[in-house]
Tab-separated table of C-alpha atoms and ligand atoms in Angstrom:
chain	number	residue	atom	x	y	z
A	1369	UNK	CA	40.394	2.808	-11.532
A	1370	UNK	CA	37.908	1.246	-13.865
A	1371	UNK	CA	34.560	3.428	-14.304
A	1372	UNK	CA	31.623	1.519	-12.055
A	1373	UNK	CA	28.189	2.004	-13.102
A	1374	UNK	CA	26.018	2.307	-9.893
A	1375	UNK	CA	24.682	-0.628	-7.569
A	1376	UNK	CA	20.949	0.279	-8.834
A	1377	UNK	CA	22.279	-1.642	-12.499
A	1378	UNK	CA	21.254	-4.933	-11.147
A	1379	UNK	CA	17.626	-4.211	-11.188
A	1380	UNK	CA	17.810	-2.730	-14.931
A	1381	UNK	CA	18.097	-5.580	-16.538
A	1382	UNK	CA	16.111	-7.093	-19.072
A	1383	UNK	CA	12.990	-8.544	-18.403
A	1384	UNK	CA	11.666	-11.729	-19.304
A	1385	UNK	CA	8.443	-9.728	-20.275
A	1386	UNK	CA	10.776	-8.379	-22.815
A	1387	UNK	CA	13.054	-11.581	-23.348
A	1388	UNK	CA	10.046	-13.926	-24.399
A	1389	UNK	CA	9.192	-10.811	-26.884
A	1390	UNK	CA	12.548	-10.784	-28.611
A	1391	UNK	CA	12.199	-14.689	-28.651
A	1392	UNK	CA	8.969	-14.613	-30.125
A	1393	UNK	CA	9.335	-11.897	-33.295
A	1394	UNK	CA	12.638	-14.270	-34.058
A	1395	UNK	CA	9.927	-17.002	-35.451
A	1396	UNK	CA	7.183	-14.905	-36.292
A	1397	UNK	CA	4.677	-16.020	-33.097
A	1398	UNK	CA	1.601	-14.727	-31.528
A	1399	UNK	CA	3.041	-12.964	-28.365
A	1400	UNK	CA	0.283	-13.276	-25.115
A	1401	UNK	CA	3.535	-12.308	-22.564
A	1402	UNK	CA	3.211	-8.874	-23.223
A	1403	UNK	CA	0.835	-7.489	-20.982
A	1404	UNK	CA	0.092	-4.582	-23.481
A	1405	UNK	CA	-3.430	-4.237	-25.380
A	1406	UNK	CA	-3.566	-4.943	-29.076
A	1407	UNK	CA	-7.231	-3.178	-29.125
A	1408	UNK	CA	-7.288	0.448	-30.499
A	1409	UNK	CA	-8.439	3.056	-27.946
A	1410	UNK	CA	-11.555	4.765	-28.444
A	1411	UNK	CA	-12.342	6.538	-31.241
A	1412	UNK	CA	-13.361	9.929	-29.142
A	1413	UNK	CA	-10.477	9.823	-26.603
A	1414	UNK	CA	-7.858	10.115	-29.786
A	1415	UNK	CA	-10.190	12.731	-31.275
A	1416	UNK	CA	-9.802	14.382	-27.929
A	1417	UNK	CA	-6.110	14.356	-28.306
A	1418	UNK	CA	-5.894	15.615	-31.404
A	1419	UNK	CA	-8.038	18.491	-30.537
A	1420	UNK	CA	-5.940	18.827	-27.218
A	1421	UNK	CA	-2.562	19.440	-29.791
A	1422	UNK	CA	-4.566	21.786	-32.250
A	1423	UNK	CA	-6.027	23.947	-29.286
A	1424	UNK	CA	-2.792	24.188	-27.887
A	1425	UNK	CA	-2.325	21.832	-25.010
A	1426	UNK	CA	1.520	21.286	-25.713
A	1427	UNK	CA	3.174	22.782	-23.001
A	1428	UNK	CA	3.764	21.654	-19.731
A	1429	UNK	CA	1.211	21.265	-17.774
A	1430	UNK	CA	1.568	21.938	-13.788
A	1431	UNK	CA	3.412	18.881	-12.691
A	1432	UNK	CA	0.407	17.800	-10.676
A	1433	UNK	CA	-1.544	17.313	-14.495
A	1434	UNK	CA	-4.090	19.401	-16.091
A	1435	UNK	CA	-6.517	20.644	-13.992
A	1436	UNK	CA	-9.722	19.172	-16.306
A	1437	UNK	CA	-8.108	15.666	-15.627
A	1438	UNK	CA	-7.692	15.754	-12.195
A	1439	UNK	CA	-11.618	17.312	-11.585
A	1440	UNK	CA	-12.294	14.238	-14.028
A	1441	UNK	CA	-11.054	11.630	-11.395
A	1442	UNK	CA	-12.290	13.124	-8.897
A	1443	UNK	CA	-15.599	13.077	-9.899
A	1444	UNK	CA	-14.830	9.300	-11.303
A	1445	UNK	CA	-13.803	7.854	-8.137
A	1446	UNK	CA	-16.574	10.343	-6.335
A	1447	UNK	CA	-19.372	8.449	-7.963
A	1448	UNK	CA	-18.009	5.016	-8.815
A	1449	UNK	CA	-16.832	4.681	-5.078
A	1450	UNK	CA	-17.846	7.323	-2.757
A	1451	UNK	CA	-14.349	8.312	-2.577
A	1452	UNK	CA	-14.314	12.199	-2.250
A	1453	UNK	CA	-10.780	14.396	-2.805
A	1454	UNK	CA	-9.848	17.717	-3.543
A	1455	UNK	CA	-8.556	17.980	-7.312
A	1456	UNK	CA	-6.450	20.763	-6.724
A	1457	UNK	CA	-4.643	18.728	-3.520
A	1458	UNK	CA	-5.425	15.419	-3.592
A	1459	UNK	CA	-4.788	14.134	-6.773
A	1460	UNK	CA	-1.540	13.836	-9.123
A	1461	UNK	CA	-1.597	12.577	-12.643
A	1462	UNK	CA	2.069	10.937	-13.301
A	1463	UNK	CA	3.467	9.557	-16.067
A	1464	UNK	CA	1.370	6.471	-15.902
A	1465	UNK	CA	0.626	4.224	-12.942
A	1466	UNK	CA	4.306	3.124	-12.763
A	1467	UNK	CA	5.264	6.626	-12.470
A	1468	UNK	CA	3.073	7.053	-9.777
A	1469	UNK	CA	4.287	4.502	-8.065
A	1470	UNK	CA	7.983	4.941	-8.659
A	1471	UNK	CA	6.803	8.735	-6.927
A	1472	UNK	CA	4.960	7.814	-4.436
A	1473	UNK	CA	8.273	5.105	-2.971
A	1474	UNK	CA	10.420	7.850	-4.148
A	1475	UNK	CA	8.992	10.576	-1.683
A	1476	UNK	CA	7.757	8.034	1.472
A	1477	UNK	CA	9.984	5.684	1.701
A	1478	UNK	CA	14.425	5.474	2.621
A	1479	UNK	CA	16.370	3.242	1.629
A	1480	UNK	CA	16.569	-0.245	4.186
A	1481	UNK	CA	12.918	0.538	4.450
A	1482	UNK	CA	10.920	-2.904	4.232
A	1483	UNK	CA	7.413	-3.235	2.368
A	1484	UNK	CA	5.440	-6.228	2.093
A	1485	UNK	CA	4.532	-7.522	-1.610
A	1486	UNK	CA	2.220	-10.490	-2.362
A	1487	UNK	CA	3.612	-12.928	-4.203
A	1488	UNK	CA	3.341	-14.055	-7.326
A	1489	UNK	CA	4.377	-10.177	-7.860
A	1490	UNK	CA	4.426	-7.396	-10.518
A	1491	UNK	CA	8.021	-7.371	-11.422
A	1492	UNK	CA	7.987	-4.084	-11.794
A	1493	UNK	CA	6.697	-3.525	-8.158
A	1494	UNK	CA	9.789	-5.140	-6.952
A	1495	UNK	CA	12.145	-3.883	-8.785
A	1496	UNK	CA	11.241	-0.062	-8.323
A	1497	UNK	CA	11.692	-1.103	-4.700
A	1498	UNK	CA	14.917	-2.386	-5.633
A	1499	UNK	CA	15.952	0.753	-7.555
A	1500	UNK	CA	15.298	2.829	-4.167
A	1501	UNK	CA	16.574	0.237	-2.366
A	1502	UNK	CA	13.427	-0.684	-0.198
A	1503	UNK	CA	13.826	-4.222	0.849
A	1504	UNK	CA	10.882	-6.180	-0.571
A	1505	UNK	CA	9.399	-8.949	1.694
A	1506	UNK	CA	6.927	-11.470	0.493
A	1507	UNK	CA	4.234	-12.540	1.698
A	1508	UNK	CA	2.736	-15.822	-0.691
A	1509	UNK	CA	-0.433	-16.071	-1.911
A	1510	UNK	CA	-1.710	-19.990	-2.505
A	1511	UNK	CA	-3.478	-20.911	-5.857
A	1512	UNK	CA	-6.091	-21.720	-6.801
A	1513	UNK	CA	-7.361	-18.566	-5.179
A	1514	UNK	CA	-4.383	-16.880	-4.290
A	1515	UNK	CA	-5.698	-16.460	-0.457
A	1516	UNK	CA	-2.697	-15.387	2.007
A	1517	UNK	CA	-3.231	-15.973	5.847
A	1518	UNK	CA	-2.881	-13.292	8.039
A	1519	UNK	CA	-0.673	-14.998	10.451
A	1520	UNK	CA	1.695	-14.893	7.491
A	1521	UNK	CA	1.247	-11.481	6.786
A	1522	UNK	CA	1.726	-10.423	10.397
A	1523	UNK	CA	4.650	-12.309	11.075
A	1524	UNK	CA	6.318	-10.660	7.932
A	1525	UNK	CA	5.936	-7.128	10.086
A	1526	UNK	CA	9.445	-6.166	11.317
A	1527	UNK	CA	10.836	-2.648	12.844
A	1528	UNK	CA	11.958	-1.615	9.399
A	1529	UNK	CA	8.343	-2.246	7.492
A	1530	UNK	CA	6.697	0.863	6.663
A	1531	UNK	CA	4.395	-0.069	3.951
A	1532	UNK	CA	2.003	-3.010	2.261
A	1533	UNK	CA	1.508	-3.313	-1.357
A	1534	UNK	CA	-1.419	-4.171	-2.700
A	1535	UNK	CA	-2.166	-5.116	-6.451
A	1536	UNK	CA	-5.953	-5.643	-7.166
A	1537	UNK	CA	-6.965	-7.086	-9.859
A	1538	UNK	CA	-3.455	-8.354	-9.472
A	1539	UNK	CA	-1.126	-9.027	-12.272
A	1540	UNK	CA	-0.249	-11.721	-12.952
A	1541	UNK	CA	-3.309	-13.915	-11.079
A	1542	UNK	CA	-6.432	-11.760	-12.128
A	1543	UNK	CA	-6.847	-11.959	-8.482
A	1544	UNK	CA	-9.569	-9.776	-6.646
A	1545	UNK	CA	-8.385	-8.905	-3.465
A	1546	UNK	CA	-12.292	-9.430	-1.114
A	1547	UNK	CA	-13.315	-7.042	0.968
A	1548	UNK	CA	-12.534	-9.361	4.160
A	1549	UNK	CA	-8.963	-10.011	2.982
A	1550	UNK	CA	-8.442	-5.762	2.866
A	1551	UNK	CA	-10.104	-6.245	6.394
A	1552	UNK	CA	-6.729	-7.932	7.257
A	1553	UNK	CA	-4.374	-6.194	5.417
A	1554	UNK	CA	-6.288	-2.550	7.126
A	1555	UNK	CA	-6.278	-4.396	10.317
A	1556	UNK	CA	-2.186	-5.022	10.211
A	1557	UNK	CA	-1.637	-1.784	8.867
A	1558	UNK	CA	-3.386	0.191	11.886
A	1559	UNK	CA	-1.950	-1.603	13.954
A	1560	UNK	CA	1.906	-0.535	12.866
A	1561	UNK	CA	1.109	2.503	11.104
A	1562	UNK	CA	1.779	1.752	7.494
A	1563	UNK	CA	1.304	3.162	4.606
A	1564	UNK	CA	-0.749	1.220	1.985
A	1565	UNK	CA	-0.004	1.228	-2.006
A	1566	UNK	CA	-2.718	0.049	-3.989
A	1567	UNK	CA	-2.328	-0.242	-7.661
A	1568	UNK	CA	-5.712	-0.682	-8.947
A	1569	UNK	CA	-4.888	-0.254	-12.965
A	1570	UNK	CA	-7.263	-3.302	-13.443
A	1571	UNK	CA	-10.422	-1.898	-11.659
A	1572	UNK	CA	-12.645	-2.230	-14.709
A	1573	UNK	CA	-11.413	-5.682	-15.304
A	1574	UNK	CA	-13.960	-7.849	-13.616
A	1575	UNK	CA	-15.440	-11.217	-14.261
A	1576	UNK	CA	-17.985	-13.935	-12.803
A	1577	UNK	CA	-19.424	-11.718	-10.536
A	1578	UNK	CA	-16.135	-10.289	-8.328
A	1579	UNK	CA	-16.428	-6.345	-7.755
A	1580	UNK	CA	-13.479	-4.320	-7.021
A	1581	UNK	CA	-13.195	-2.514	-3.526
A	1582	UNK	CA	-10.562	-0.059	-3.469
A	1583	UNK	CA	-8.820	-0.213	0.138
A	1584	UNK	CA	-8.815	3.122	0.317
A	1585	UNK	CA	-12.407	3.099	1.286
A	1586	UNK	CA	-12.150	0.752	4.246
A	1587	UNK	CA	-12.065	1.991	7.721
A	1588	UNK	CA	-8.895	4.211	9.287
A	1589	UNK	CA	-7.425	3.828	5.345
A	1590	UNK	CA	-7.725	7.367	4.144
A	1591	UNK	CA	-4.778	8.911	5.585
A	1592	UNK	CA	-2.072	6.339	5.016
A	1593	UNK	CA	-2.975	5.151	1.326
A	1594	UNK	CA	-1.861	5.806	-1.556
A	1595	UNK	CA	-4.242	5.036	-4.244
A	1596	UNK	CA	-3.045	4.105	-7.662
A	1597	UNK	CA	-4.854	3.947	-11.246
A	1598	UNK	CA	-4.305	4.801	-14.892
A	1599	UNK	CA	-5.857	4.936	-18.338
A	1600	UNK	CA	-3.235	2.708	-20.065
A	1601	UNK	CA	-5.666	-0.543	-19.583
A	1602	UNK	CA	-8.946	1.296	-19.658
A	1603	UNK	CA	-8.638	2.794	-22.882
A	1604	UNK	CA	-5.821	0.655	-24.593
A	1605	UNK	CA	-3.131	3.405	-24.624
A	1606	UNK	CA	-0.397	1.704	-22.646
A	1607	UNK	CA	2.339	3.894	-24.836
A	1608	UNK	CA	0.248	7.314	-23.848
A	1609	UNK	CA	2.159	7.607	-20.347
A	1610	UNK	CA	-1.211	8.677	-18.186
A	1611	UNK	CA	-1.384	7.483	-14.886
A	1612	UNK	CA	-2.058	8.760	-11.289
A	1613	UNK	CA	-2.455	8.795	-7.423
A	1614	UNK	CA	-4.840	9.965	-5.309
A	1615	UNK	CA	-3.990	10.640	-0.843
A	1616	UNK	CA	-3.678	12.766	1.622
A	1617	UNK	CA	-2.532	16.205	0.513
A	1618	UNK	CA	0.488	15.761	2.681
A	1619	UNK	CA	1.376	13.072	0.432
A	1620	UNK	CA	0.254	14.048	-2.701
A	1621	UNK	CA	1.838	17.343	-2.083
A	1622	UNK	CA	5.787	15.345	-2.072
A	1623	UNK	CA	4.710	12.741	-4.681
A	1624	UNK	CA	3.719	15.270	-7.142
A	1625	UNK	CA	7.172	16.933	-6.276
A	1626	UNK	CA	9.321	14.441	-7.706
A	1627	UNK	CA	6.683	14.068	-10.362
A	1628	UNK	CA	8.434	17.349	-11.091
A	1629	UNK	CA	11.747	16.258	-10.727
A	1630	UNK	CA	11.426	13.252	-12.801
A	1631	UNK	CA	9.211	14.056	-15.708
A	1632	UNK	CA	7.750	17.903	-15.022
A	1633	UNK	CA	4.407	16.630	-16.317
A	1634	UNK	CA	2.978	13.246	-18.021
A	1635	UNK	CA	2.165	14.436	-21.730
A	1636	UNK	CA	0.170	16.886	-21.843
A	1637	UNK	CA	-2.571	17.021	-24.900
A	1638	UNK	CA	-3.138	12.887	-23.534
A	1639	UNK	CA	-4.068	14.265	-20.435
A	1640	UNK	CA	-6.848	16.188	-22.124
A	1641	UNK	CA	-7.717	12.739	-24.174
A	1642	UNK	CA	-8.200	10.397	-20.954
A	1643	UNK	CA	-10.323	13.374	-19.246
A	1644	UNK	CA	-12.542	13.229	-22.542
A	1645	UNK	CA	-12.591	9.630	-21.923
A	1646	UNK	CA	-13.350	9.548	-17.953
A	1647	UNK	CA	-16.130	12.180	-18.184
A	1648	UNK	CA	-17.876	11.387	-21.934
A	1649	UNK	CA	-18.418	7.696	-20.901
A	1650	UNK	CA	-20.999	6.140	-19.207
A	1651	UNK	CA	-21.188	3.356	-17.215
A	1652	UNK	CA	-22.029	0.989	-20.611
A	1653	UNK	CA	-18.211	1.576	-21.827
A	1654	UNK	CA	-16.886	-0.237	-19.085
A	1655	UNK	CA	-19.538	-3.170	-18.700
A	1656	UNK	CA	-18.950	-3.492	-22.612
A	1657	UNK	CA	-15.199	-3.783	-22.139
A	1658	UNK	CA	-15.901	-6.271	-19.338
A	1659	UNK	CA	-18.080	-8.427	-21.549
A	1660	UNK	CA	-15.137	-7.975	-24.311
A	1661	UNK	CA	-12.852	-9.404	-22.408
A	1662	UNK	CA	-14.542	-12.048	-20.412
A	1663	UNK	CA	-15.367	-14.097	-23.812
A	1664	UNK	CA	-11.892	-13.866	-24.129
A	1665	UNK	CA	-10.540	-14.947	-21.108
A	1666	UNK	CA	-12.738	-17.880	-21.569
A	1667	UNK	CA	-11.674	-18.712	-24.903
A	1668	UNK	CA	-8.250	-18.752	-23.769
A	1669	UNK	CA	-9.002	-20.664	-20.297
A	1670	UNK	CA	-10.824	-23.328	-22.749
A	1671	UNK	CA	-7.551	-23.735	-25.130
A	1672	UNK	CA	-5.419	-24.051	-22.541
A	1673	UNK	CA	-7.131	-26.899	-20.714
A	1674	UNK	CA	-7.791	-28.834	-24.024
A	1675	UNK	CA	-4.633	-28.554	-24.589
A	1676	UNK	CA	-3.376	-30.255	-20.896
A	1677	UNK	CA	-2.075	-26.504	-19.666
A	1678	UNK	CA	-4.406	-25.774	-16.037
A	1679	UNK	CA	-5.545	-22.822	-16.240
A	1680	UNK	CA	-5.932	-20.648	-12.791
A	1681	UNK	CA	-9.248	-18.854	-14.007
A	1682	UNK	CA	-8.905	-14.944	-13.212
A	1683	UNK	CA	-10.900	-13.098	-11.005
A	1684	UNK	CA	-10.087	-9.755	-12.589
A	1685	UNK	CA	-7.072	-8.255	-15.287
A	1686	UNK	CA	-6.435	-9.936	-18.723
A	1687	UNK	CA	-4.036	-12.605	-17.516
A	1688	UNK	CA	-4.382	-16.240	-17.296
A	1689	UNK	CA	-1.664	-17.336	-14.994
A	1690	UNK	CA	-1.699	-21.553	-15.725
A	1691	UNK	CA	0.338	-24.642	-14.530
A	1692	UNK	CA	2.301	-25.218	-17.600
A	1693	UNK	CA	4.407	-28.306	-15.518
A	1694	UNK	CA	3.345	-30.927	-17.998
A	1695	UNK	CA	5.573	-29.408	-21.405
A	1696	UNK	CA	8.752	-30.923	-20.833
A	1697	UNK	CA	11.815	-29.075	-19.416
A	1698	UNK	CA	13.659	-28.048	-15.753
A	1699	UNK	CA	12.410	-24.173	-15.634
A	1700	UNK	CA	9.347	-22.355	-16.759
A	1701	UNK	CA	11.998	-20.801	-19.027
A	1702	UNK	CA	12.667	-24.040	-20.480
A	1703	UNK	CA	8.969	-24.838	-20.425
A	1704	UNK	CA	7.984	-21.724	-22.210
A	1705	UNK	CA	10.549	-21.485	-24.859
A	1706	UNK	CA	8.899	-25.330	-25.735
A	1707	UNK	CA	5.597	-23.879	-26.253
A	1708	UNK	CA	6.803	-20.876	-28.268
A	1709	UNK	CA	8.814	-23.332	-30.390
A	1710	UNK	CA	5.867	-25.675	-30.863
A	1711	UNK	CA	3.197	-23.956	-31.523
A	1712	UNK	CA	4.615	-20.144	-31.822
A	1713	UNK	CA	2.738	-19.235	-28.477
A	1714	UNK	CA	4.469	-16.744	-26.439
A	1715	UNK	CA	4.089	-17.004	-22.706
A	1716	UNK	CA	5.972	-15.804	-19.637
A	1717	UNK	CA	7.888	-17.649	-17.531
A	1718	UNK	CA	6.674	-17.975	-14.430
A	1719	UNK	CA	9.645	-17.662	-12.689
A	1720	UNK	CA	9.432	-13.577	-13.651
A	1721	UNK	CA	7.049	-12.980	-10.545
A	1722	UNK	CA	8.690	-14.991	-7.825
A	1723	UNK	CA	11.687	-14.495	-5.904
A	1724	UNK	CA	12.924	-18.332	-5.589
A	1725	UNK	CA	12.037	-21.481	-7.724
A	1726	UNK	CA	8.100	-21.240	-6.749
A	1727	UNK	CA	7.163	-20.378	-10.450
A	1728	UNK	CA	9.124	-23.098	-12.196
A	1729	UNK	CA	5.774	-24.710	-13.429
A	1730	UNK	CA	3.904	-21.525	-13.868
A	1731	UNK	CA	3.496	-19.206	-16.921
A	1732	UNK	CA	1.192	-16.126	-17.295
A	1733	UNK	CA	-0.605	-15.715	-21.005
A	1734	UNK	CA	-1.929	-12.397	-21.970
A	1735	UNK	CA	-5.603	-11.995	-23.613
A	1736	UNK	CA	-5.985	-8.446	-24.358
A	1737	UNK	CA	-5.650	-9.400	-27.819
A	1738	UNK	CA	-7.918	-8.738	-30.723
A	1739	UNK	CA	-10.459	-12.006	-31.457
A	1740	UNK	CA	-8.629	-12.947	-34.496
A	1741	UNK	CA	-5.321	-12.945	-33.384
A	1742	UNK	CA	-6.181	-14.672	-29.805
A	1743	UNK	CA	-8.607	-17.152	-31.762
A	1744	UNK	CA	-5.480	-17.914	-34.231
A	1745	UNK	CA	-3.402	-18.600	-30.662
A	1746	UNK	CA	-5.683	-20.823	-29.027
A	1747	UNK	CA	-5.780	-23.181	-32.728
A	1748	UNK	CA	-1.725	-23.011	-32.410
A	1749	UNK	CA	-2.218	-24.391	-28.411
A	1750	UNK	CA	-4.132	-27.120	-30.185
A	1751	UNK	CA	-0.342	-28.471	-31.526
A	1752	UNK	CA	0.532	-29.615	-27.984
A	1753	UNK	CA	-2.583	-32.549	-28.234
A	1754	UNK	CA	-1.141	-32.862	-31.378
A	1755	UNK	CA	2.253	-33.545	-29.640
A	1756	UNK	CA	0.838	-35.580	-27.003
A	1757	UNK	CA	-0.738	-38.142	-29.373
A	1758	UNK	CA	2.568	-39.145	-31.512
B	1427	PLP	N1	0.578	-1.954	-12.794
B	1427	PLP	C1	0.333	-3.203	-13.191
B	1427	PLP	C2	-0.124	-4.195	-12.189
B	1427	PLP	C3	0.538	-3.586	-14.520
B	1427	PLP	O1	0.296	-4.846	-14.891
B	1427	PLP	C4	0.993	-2.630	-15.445
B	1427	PLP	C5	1.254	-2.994	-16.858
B	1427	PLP	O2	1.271	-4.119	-17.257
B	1427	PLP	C6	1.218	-1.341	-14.998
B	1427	PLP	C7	1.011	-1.029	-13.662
B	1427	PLP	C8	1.713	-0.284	-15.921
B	1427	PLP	O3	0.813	0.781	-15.935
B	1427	PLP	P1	1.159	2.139	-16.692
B	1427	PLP	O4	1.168	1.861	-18.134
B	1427	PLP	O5	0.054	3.040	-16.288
B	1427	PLP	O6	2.472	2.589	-16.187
């Protein structure tokens, strides 16, 4: 008998995240698929982690994270949203948000269990479902402003759902999920008795006015939600590995459990940089990192339309997700490999956050990229008018 690898392999495969990466370093592009930061995290939270290592925070730490971090959210979310929970119980830091969430599945859900994901979707969402083998079930979200209806939503309820997802600012539409749309995701989830996974990694990513609500502060949502974040966005240090969850101690209490199982702890003298982080800044960090990014999610919006790609302005994140059906080819694939070839733009296709052909004109561009290097893109977009004018 020939040695089988297990079932789980088909959701291990490559991305296209990663694909359109390896395609772009071949001829030396500017890569905006990656949705990593090229920014350098603040100068204090890396002096924090260097004094974490030198004062000797190198050993585990309890796998529910350093106690100084989790007071640190605490009092974060406390103040920034009135949402109050005990540090000791209620909170686990995890090896970033994905960790979290691969936990938090991992210890409330069995397999054949069905949640509900919004679609265009976080591939990774999906395919940690996948890996546990929780059925995902869509529910679409229409551009321009990715609204859903809630007769959708509640005829996607079946005997076997026991949980919503819910990515706000969502990745990859920058959308910002209003406070009357959690209304009717609370609303559906009373009434069945779900739970409700918010990943809310883009929080401080706002623009033209949208706020972020986290659902765990509407009505009858305490108990069955399990509140995501992490510090890879906030303070550019995707490759740290600091995320975490906040619920109800019952929860937190088997998340934090296979926290242990999986990882023991997320790195330890990080955790001590991110708490420097969460309780040395102000306010003024995060409306500066705001204003940061919202000239350049305009300066990309504006290169793209010059250059005959619609953008979908976002609400929230640092993605532009944009109708890229005018470049010639069949797929997005096809579409985006044109671009990259062109003008030695890297994109993703948008094919990577749909589960049928409904992204096949779609691409999402990434702006958390320095000035120079984004400025330096949006000339190379300027190729396609080029292109168009031959
Ligand atoms: N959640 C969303 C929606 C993301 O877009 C990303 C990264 O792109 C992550 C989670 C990953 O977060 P972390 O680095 O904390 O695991």
């Amino acid at each position: 008998m020939p040695l089988e690898m297990s079932r789980r392999n088909s959701c291990a495969m490559q991305s296209e995240i990663r694909n359109m990466t390896i395609q772009c370093s071949r001829i030396g592009g500017i890569n905006l698929s990656q949705g990593l930061s090229d920014l350098m995290p603040p100068k204090p939270v890396i002096e924090a982690v260097k004094k974490a290592m030198d004062d000797g925070f190198n050993i585990y730490s309890s796998y529910s994270g350093l106690p100084l971090l989790r007071a640190a959210i605490a009092g974060m979310y406390s103040k920034r949203y009135g949402i109050e929970a005990d540090p000791d119980t209620g909170i686990v830091v995890t090896a970033g948000a994905t960790g979290a969430f691969f936990c938090a599945a991992y210890s409330l859900l069995n397999p054949g269990d069905e949640v509900i994901v919004f679609e265009p979707f976080y591939g990774y969402h999906v395919n940690t479902l996948k890996a546990l083998d929780v059925v995902s079930v869509f529910v679409r979200m229409q551009p321009p402003d990715w609204r859903f209806s809630y007769d959708e939503l509640d005829s996607a309820i079946t005997d076997k759902t026991k949980g919503i997802l819910i990515n706000t600012p969502a990745n990859p539409t920058g959308k910002v999920f209003l406070r009357e749309e959690l209304e009717m995701v609370s609303g559906i989830a009373a009434k069945y008795d779900l739970f409700v996974f918010t990943d809310e990694i883009y929080e401080h990513f706002l623009y033209e006015g949208f706020n972020h609500v986290p659902p765990i502060t509407l009505p009858g949502m305490r108990e069955r939600t399990v509140m995501i974040g992490g510090a890879s966005k906030m303070f550019s240090v995707t490759g740290w590995r600091i995320g975490w969850c906040l619920c109800d101690e019952s929860w937190a209490r088997a998340i934090g459990l296979f926290n242990d199982v999986a990882y023991i702890c997320a790195p330890s003298p990080f955790q001590a940089g991110v708490a420097a982080g969460i309780t040395g800044f102000g306010e003024d960090y995060y409306t500066g990192l705001r204003n940061k990014f919202a000239k350049k999610r305009s300066m990309l919006c504006e290169a793209l339309s010059a250059s005959g790609i619609n953008p979908y302005p976002p609400q929230g994140a640092y993605y532009v997700f944009a109708d890229i059906g005018s470049l010639p080819g069949a797929t997005s694939r096809e579409r985006a490999m044109y671009l990259l070839e062109k003008t030695g733009v890297a994109c993703v296709p948008g094919s990577a956050f749909y589960h049928d052909d409904s992204g096949e004109n779609l691409a999402r561009f990434c702006f958390a990229k320095e000035d120079d290097v984004l400025e330096d893109a949006c000339n190379r977009l300027e190729l396609l008018k080029k292109d168009r004018h031959e």
